[in-house]
mmCIF file of C-alpha atoms in Angstrom:
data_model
loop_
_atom_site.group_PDB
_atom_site.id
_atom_site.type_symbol
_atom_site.label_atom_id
_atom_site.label_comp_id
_atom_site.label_asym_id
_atom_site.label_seq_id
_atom_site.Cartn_x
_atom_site.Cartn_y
_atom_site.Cartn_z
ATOM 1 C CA UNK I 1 96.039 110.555 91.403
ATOM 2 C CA UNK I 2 97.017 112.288 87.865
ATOM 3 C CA UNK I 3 99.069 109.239 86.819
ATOM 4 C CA UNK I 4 95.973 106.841 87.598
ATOM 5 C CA UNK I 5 93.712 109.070 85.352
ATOM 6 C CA UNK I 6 96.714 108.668 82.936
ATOM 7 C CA UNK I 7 96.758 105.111 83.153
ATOM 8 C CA UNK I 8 93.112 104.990 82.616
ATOM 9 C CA UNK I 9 93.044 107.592 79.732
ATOM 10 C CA UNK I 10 95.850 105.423 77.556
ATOM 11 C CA UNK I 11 93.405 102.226 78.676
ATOM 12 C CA UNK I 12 90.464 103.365 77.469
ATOM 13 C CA UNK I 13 92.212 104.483 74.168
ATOM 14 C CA UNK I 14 93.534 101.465 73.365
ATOM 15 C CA UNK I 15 90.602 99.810 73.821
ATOM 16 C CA UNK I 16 89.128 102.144 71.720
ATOM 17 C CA UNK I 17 91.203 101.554 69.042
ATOM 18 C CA UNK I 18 91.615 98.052 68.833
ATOM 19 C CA UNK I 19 87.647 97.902 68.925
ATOM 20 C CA UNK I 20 87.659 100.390 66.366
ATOM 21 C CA UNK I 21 89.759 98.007 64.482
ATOM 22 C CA UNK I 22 86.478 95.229 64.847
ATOM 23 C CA UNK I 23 84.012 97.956 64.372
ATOM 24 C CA UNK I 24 84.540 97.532 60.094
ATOM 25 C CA UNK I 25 83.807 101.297 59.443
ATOM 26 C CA UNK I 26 81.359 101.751 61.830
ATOM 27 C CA UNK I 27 79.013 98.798 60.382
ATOM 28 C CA UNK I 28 79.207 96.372 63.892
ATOM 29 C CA UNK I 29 77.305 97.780 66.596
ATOM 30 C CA UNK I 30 78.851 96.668 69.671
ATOM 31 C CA UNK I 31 82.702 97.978 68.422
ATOM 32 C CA UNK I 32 81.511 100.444 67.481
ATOM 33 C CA UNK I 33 79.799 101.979 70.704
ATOM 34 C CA UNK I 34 82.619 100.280 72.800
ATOM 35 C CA UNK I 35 84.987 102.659 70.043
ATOM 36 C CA UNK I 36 82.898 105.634 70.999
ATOM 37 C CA UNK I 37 82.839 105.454 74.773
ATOM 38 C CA UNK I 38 86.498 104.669 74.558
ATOM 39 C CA UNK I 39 87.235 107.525 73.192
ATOM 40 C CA UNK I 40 85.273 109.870 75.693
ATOM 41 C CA UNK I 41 86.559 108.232 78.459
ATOM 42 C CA UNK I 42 89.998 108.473 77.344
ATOM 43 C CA UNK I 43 89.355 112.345 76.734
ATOM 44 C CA UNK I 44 87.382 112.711 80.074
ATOM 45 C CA UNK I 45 90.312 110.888 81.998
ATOM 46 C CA UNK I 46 92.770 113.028 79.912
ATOM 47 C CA UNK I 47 91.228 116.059 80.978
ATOM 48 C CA UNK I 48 90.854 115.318 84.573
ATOM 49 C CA UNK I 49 94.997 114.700 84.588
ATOM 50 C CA UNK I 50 95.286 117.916 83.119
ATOM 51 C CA UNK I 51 93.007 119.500 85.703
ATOM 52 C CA UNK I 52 94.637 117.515 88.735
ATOM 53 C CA UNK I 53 97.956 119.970 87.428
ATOM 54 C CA UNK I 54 100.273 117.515 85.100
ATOM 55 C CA UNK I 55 101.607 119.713 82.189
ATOM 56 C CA UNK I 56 99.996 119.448 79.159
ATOM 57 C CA UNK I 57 103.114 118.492 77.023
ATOM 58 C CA UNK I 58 103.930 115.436 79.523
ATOM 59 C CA UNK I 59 100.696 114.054 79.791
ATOM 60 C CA UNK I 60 99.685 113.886 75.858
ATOM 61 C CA UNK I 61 103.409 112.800 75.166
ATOM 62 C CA UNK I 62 103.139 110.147 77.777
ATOM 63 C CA UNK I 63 99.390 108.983 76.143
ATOM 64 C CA UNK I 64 100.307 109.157 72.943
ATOM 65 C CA UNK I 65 103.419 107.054 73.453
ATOM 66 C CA UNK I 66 102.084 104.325 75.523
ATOM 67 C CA UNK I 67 99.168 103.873 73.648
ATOM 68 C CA UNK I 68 101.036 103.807 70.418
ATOM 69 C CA UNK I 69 103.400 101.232 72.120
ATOM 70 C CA UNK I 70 100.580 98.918 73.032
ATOM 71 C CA UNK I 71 98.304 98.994 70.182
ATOM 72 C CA UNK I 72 101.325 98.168 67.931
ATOM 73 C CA UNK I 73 102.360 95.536 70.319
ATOM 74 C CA UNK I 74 98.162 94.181 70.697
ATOM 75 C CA UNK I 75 98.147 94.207 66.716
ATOM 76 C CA UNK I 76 101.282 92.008 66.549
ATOM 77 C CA UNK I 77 100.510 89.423 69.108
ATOM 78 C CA UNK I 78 96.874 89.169 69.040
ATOM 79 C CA UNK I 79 95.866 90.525 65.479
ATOM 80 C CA UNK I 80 97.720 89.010 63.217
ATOM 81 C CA UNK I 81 99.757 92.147 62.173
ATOM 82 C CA UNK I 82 103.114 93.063 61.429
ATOM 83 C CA UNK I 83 105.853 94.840 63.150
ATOM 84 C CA UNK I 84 108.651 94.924 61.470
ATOM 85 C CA UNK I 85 112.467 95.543 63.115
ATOM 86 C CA UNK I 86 111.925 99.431 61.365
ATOM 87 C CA UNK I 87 108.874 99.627 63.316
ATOM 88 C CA UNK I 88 110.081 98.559 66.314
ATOM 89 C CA UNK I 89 113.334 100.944 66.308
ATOM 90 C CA UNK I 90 110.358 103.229 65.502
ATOM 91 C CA UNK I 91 107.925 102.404 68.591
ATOM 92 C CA UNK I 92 111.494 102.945 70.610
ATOM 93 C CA UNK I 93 112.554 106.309 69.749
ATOM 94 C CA UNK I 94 108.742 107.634 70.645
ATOM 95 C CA UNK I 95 109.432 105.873 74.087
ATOM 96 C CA UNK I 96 113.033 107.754 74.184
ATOM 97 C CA UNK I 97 111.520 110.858 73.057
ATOM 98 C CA UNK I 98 108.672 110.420 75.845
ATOM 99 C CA UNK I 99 111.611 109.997 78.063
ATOM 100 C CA UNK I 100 113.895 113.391 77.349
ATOM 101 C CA UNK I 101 110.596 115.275 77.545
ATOM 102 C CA UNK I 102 109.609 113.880 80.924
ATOM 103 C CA UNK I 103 113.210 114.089 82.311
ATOM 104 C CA UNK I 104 114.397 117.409 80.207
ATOM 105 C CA UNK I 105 112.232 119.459 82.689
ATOM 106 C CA UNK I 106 113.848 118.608 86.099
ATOM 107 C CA UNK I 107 116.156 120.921 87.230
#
């Protein structure tokens, strides 16, 4: 249950921030209140994973990662941004780093 919360969490902040992207400062109404309940869902969701017992360290490294990944990947394909090959390289060693900090625990 604690990795479904996760999964929503990084869902709801990526939506968040792409609409925050659309929401032009907070001038466009509907981005903008999409941006806001993003946001406190991600949080609430967070929360609840942290509650449910995942460590604190895994769970915000495992957010932050994934929904670093996929906004950089949703600006590329779908929003007309670049990623460069630096970027990418970039976007990988937060994935490996994610990885050694989930994996550096087991015993």
């Amino acid at each position: 249950m604690p990795w479904l919360l996760l999964i929503g969490a990084i869902l709801a902040e990526v939506t968040a921030t792409v609409s925050l992207r659309f929401s032009e400062g907070f001038t466009r109404l509907v981005p903008s209140v999409i941006t806001a309940i993003g946001y406190g869902t991600a949080f609430f969701l967070l929360a609840q994973t942290l509650k449910l017992g995942m460590p604190v360290g895994v769970a915000y490294a495992i957010w932050a990662a994934v929904g670093v990944s996929l906004v950089a990947v949703i600006g590329a394909l779908f929003l007309g941004e670049t990623l460069t090959w630096v970027q990418v390289a970039g976007v990988l060693l937060i994935i490996g780093g994610v990885l050694a900090i989930e994996t550096g625990g087991a015993h």
